[in-house]
XYZ file of N, CA and C in Angstrom:
693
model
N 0.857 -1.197 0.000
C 0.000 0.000 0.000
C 0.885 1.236 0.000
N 0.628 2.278 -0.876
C 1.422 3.376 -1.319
C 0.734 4.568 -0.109
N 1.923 4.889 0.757
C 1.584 5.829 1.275
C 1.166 7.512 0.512
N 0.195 8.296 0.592
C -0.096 9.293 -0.311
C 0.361 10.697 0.513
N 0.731 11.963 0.180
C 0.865 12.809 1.014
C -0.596 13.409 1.009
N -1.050 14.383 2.034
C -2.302 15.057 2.001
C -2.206 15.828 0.686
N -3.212 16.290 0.269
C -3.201 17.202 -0.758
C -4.072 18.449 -0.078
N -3.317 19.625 -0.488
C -3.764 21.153 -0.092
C -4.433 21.873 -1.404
N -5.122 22.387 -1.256
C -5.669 23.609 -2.356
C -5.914 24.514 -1.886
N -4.967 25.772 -1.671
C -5.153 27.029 -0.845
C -5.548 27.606 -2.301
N -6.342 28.677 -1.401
C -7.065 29.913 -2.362
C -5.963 30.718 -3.138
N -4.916 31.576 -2.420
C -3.968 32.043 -3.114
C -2.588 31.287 -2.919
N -1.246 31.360 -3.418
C -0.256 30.650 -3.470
C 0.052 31.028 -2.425
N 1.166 29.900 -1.720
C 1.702 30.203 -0.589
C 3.165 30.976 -0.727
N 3.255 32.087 0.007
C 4.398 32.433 0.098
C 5.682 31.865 0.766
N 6.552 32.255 0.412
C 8.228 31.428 0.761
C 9.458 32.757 0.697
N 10.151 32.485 0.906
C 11.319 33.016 0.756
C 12.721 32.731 0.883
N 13.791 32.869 -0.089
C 15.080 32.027 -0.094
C 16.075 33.420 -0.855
N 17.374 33.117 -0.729
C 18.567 33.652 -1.224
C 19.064 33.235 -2.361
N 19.690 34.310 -3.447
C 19.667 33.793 -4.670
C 20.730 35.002 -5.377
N 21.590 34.742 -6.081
C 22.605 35.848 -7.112
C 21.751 36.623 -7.677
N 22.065 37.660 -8.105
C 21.446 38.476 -9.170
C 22.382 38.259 -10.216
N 21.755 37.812 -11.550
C 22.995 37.806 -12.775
C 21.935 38.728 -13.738
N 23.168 39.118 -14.587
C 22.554 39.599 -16.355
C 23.148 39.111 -16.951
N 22.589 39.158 -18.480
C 22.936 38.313 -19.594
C 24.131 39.415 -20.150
N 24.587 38.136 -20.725
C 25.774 38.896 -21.504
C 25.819 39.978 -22.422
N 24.682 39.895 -22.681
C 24.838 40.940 -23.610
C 23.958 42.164 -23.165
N 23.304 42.297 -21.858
C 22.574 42.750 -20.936
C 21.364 43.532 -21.385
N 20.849 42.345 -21.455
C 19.715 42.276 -22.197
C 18.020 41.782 -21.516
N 18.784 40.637 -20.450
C 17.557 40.061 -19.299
C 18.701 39.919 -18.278
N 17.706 39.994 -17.193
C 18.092 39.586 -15.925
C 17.559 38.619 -15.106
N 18.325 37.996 -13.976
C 17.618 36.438 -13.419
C 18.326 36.298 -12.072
N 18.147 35.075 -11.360
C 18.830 35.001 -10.411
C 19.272 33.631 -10.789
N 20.434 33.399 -9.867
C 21.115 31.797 -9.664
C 21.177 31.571 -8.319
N 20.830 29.754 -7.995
C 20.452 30.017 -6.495
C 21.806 29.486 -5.794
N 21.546 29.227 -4.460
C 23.092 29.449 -3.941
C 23.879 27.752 -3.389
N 22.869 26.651 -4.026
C 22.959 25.379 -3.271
C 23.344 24.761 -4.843
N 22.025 23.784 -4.717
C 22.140 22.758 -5.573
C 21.909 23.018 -7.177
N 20.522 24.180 -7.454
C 20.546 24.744 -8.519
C 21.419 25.757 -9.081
N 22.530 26.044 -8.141
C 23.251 27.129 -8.762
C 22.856 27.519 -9.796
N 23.537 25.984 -10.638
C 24.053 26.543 -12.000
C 23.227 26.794 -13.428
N 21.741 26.733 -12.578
C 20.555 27.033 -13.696
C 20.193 28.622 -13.593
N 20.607 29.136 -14.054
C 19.642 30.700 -13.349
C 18.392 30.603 -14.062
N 17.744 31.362 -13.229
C 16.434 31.109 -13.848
C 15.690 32.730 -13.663
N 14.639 33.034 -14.498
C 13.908 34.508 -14.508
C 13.096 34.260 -13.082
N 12.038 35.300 -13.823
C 11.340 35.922 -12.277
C 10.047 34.965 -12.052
N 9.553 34.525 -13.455
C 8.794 33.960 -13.338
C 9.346 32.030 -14.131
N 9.386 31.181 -13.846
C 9.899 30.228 -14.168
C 9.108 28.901 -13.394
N 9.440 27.691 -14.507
C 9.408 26.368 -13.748
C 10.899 26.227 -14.062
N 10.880 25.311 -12.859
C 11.772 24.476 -12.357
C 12.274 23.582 -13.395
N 13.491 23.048 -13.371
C 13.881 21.350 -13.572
C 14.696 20.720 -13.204
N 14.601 19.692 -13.820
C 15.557 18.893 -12.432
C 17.275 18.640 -13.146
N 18.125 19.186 -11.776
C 19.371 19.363 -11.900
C 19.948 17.981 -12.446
N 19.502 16.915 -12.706
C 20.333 15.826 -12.886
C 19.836 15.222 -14.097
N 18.834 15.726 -14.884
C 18.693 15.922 -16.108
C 17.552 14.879 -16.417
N 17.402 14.081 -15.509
C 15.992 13.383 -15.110
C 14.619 13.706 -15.583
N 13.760 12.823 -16.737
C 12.735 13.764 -17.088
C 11.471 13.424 -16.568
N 11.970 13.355 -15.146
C 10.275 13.631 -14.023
C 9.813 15.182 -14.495
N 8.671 15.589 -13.671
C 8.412 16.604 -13.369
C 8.657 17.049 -12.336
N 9.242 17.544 -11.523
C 9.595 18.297 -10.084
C 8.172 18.761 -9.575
N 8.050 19.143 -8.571
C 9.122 18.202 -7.684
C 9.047 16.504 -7.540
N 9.695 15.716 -8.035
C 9.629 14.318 -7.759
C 9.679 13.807 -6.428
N 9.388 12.999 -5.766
C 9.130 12.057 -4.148
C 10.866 11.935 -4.138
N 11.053 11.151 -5.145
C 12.355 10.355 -4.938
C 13.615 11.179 -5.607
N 13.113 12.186 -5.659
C 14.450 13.289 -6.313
C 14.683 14.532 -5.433
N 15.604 14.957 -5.172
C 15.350 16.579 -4.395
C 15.763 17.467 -5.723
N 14.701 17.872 -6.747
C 14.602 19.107 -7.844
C 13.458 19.279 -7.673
N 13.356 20.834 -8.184
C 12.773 21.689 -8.045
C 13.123 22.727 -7.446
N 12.127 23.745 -6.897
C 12.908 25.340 -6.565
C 12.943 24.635 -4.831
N 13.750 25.460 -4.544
C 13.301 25.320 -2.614
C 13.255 26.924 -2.172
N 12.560 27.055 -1.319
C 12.175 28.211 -0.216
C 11.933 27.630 1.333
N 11.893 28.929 2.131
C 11.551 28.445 3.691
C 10.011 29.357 3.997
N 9.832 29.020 5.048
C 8.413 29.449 5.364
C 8.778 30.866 6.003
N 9.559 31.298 6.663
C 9.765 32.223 7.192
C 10.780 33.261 6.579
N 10.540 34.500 6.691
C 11.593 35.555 6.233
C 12.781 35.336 7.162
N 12.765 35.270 8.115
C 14.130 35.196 9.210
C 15.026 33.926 8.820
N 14.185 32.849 8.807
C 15.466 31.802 8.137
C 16.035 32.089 6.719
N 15.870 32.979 5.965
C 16.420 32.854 4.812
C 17.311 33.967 5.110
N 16.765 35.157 5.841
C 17.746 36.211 6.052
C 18.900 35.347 6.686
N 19.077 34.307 8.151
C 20.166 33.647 7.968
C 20.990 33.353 7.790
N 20.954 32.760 6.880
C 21.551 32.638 5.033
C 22.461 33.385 4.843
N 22.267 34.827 4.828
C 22.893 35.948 4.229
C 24.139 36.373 5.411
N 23.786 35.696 6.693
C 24.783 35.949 7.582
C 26.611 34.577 6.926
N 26.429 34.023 6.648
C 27.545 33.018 5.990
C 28.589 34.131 5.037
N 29.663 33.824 5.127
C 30.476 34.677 4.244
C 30.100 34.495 2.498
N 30.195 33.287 2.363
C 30.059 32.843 0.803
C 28.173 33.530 0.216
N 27.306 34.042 1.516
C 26.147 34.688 0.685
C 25.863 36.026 0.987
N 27.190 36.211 1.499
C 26.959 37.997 2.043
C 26.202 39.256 1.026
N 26.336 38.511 -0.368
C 26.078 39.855 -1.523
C 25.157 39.077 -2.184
N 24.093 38.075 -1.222
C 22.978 37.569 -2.529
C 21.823 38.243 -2.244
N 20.485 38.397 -2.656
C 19.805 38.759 -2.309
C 18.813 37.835 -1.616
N 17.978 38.900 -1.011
C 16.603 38.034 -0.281
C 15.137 38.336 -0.710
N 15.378 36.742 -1.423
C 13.542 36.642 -2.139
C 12.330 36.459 -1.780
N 11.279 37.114 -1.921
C 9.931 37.134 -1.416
C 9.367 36.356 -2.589
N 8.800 34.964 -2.333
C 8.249 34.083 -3.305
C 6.967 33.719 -3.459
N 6.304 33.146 -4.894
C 4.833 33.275 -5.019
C 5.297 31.592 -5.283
N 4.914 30.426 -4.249
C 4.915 29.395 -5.017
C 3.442 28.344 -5.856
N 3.836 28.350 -6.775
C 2.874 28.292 -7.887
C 2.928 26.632 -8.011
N 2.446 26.010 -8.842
C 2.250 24.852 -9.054
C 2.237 23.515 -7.804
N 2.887 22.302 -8.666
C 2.814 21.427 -7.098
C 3.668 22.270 -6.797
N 3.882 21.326 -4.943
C 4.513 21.623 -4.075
C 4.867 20.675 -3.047
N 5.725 20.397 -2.392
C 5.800 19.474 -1.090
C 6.083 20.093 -0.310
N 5.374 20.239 1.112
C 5.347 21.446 2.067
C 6.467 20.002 3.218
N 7.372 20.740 3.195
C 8.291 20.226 4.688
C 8.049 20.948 6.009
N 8.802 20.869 6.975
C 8.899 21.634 8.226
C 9.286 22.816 7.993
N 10.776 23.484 7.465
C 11.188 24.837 7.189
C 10.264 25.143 5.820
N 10.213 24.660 4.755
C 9.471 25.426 3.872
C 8.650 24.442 2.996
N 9.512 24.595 1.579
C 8.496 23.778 -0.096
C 9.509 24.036 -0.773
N 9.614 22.685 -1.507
C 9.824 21.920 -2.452
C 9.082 22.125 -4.057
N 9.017 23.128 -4.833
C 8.008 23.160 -5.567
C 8.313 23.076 -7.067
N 7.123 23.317 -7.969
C 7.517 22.814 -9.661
C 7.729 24.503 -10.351
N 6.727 25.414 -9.669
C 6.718 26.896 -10.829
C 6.932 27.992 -9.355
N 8.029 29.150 -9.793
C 7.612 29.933 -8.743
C 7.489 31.418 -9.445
N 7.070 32.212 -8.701
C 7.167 34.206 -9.185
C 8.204 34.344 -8.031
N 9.134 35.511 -8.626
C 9.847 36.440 -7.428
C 9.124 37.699 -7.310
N 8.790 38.072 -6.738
C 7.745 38.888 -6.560
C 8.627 40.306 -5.657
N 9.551 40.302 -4.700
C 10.313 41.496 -4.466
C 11.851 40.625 -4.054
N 12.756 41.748 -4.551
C 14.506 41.029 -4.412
C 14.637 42.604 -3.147
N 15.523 41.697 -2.185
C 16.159 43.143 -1.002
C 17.400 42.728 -1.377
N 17.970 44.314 -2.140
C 19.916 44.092 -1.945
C 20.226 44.752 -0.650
N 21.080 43.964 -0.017
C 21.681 44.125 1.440
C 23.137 45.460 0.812
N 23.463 46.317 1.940
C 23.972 47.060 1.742
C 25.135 46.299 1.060
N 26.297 48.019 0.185
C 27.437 47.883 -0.720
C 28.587 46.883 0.270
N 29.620 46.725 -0.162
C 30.875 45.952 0.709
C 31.194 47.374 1.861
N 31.002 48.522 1.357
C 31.938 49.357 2.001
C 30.778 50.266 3.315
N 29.748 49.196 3.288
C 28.566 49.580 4.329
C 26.975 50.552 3.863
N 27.848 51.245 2.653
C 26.339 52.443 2.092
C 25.454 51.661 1.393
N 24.340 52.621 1.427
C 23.227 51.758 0.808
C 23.753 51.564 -1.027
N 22.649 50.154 -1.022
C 23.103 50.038 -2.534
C 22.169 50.884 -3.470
N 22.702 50.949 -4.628
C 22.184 51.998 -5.763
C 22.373 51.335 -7.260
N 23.004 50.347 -7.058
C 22.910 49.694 -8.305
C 23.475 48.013 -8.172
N 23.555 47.076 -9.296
C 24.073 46.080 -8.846
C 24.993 45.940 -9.822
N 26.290 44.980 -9.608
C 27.789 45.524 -10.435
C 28.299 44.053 -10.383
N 29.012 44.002 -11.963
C 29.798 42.740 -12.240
C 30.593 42.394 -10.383
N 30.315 41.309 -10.366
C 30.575 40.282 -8.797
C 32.212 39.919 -9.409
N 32.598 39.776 -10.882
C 33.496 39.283 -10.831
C 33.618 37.791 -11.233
N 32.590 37.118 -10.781
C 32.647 35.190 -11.965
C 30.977 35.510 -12.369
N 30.202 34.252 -12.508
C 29.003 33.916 -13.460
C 29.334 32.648 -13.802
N 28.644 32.572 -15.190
C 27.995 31.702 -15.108
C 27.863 31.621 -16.867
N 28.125 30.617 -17.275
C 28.109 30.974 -19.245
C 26.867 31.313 -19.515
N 27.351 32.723 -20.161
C 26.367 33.316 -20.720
C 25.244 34.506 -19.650
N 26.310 34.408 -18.701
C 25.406 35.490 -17.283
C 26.446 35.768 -15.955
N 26.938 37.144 -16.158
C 27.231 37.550 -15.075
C 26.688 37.822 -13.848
N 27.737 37.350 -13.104
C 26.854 37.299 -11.189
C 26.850 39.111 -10.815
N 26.172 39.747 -10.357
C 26.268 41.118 -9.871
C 25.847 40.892 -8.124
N 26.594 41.890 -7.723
C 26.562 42.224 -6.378
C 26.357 43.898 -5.742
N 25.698 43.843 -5.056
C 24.743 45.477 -4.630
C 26.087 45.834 -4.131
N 26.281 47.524 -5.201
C 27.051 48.237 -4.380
C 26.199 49.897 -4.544
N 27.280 50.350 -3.268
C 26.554 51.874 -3.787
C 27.475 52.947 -4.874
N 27.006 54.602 -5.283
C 27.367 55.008 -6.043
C 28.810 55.334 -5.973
N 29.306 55.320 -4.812
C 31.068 55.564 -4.385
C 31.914 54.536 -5.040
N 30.825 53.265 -4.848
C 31.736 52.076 -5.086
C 31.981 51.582 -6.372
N 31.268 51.879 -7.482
C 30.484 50.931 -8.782
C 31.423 51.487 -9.650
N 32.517 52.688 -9.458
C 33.542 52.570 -10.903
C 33.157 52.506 -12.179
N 33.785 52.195 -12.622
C 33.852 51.694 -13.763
C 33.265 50.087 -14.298
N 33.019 49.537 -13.212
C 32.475 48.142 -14.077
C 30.949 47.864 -14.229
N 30.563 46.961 -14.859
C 29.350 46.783 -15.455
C 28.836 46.482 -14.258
N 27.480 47.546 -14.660
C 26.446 47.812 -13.520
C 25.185 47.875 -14.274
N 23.914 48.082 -13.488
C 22.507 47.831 -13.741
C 22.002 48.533 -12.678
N 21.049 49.846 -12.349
C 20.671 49.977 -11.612
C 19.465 49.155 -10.632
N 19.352 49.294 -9.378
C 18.135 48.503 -9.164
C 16.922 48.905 -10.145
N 16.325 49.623 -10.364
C 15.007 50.246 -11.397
C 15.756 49.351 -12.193
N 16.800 49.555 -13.136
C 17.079 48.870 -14.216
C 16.985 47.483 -14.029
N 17.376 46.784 -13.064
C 17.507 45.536 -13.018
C 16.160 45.039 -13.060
N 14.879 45.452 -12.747
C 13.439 45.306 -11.884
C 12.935 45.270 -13.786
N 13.278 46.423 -14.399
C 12.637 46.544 -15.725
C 13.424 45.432 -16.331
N 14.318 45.047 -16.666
C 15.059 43.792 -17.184
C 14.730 42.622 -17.258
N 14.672 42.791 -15.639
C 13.638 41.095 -14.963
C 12.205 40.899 -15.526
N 11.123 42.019 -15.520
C 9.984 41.715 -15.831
C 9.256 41.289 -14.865
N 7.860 41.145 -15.650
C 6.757 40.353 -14.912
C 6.330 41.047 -13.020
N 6.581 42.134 -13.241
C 6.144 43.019 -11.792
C 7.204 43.191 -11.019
N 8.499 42.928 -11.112
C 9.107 42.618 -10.074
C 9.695 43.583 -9.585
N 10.011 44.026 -8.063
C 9.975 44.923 -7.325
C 11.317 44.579 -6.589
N 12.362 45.977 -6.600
C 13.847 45.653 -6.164
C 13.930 46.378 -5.194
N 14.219 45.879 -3.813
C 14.090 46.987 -2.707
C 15.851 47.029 -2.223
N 16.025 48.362 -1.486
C 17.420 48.353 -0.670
C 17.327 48.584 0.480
N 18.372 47.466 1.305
C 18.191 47.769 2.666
C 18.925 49.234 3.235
N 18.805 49.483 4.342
C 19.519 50.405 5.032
C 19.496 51.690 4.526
N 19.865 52.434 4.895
C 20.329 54.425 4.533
C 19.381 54.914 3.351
N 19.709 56.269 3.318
C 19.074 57.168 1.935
C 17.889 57.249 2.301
N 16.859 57.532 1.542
C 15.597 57.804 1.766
C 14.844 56.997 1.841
N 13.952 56.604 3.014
C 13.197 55.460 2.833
C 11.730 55.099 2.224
N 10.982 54.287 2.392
C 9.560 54.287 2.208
C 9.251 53.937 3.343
N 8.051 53.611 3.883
C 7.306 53.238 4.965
C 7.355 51.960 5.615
N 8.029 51.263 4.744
C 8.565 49.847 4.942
C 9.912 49.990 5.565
N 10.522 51.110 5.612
C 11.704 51.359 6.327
C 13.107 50.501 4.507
N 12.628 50.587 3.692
C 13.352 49.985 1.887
C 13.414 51.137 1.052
N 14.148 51.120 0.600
C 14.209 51.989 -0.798
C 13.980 51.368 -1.951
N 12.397 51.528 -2.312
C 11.871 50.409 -3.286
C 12.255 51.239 -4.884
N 12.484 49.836 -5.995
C 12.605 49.989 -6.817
C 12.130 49.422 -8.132
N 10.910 50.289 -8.606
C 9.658 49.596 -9.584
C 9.581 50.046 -10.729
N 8.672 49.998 -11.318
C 8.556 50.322 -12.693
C 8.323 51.793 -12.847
N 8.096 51.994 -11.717
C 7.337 54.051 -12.062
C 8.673 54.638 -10.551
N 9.054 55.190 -11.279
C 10.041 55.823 -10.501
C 9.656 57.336 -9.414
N 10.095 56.881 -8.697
C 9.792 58.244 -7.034
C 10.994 59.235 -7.291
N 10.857 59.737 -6.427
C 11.761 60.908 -5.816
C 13.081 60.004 -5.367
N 12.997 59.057 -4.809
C 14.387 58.313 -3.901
C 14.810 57.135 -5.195
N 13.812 56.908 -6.060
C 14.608 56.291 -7.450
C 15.453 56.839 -8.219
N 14.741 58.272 -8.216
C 15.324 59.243 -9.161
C 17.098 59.539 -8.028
N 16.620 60.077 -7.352
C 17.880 60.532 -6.551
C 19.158 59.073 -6.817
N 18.841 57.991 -6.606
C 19.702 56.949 -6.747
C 20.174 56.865 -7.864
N 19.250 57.075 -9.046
C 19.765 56.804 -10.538
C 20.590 57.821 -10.825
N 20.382 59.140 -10.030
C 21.112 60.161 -10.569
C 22.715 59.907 -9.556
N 22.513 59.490 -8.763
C 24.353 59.485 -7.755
C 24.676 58.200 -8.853
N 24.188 57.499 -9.317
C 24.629 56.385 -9.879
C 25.782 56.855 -11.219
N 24.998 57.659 -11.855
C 25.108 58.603 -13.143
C 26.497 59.173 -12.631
N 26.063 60.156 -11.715
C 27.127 60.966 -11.130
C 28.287 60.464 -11.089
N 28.652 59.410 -10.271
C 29.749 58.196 -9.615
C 30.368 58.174 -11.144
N 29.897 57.029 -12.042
C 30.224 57.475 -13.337
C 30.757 58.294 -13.851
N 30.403 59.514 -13.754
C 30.679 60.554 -15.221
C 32.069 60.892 -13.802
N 32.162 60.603 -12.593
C 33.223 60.840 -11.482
C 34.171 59.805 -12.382
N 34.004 59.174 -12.366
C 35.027 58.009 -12.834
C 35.258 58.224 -14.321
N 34.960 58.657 -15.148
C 35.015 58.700 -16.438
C 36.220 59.724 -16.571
N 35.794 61.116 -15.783
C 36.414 62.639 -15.867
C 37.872 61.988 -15.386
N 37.627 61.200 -14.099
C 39.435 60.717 -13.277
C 40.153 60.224 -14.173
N 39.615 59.393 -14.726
C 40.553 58.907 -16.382
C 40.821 59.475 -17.074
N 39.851 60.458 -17.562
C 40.522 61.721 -18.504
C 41.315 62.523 -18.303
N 41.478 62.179 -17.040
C 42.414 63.533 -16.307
C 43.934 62.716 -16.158
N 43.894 61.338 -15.997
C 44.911 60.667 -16.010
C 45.677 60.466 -17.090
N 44.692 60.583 -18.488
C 45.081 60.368 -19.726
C 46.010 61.961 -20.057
N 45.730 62.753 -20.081
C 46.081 63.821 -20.164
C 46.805 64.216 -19.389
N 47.225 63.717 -18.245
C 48.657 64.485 -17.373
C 49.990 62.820 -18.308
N 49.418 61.695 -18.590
C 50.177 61.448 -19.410
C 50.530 62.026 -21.079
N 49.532 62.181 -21.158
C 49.711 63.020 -22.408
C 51.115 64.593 -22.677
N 50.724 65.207 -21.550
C 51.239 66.286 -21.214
C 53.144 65.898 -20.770
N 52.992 64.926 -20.114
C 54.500 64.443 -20.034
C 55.200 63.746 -20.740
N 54.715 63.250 -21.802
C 55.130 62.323 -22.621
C 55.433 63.731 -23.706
N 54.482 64.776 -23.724
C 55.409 65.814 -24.665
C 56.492 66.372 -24.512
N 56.352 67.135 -22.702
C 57.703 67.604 -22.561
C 58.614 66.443 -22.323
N 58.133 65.224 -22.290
C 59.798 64.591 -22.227
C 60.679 64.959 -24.135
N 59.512 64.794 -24.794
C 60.314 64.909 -25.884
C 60.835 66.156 -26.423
């Protein structure tokens, strides 16, 4: 006799939440996340099914397989997470889980999910973040980015949060923890219709930039200038 699990039919999906990379495509064009365990190495969009990492053609979530997405039931265990050195710069996902599901003790096991809001945890150097910036590895065909703020982001490939949120699609909402101006949630949210504290971010973002652009020009040209009078 085959033991059966209960079956649930809640009215709306159950929410979850888990830690996950922010990447863009190479040619930065879409954006996605990669998760930080077993699926790493699939990134997947905002809205997505699942499959299974071992190339297995069940449907996830399978009994006898652990694929599919995973989340926890609580916001505090996933924040967690983010305390470990190796997930200090991932973000923290607020999840819509959609399809089956296998409900455990900490969370679900499931086949389709929505990301529905990403929180970037402050830059390395403590300020709030303002954009998210080549991490430095990835993933073929998708760079990993990590929240920094406008002091920090240089010269390398960046995406603002707004930018990243319009990239991703499908509603998705990019909040920042800590400093700058807040909303009522105590976040500096970042959506499709831009505020006063979007605008202000996109513009230090800009700024930082055209800061970094001018320092080079200025470097180019005091070589310039000595390389004449040497001759």
């Amino acid at each position: 006799m085959r033991l059966r699990l209960p079956a649930e039919r809640p009215t709306e999906p159950p929410t979850g939440y888990k830690i996950a990379h922010p990447v863009l495509s190479q040619d930065g064009t879409r954006a996605g996340f990669t998760g930080v365990s077993l699926g790493g190495a699939l990134p997947y969009a905002v809205l997505d099914d699942a499959s299974c990492v071992y190339g297995r053609r069940h449907r996830p979530p399978a009994r006898l397989c652990d694929c599919g997405f995973h989340c926890v039931h609580d916001r505090s265990g996933a924040e967690a997470m983010l305390c470990t050195a190796e997930h200090r710069t991932a973000l923290l996902l607020e999840v819509s889980v959609l399809g089956a599901y296998i409900r455990f003790e900490r969370g679900f096991r499931y086949a389709r999910q929505r990301v529905r809001t990403a929180t970037a945890g402050p830059c390395a150097c403590g300020a709030t973040a303002v954009a998210l910036a080549d991490a430095g590895w990835g993933r073929p065909g998708w760079r990993a980015l990590v929240p920094v703020c406008a002091g920090c982001v240089h010269g390398r490939t960046s995406v603002s949060l707004a930018g990243f949120a319009r990239l991703a699609g499908e509603g998705l909402r990019v909040v920042a923890r800590s400093g700058g101006a807040r909303s009522p949630s105590g976040e500096l949210a970042h959506g499709a219709e831009l505020g006063v504290p979007e605008l202000v971010a996109e513009a230090a973002l800009l700024q930082a930039r055209l800061d970094w652009f001018q320092s080079q020009l200025a470097r180019l040209g005091e070589r310039g200038n000595g390389g004449a009078g040497a001759g």
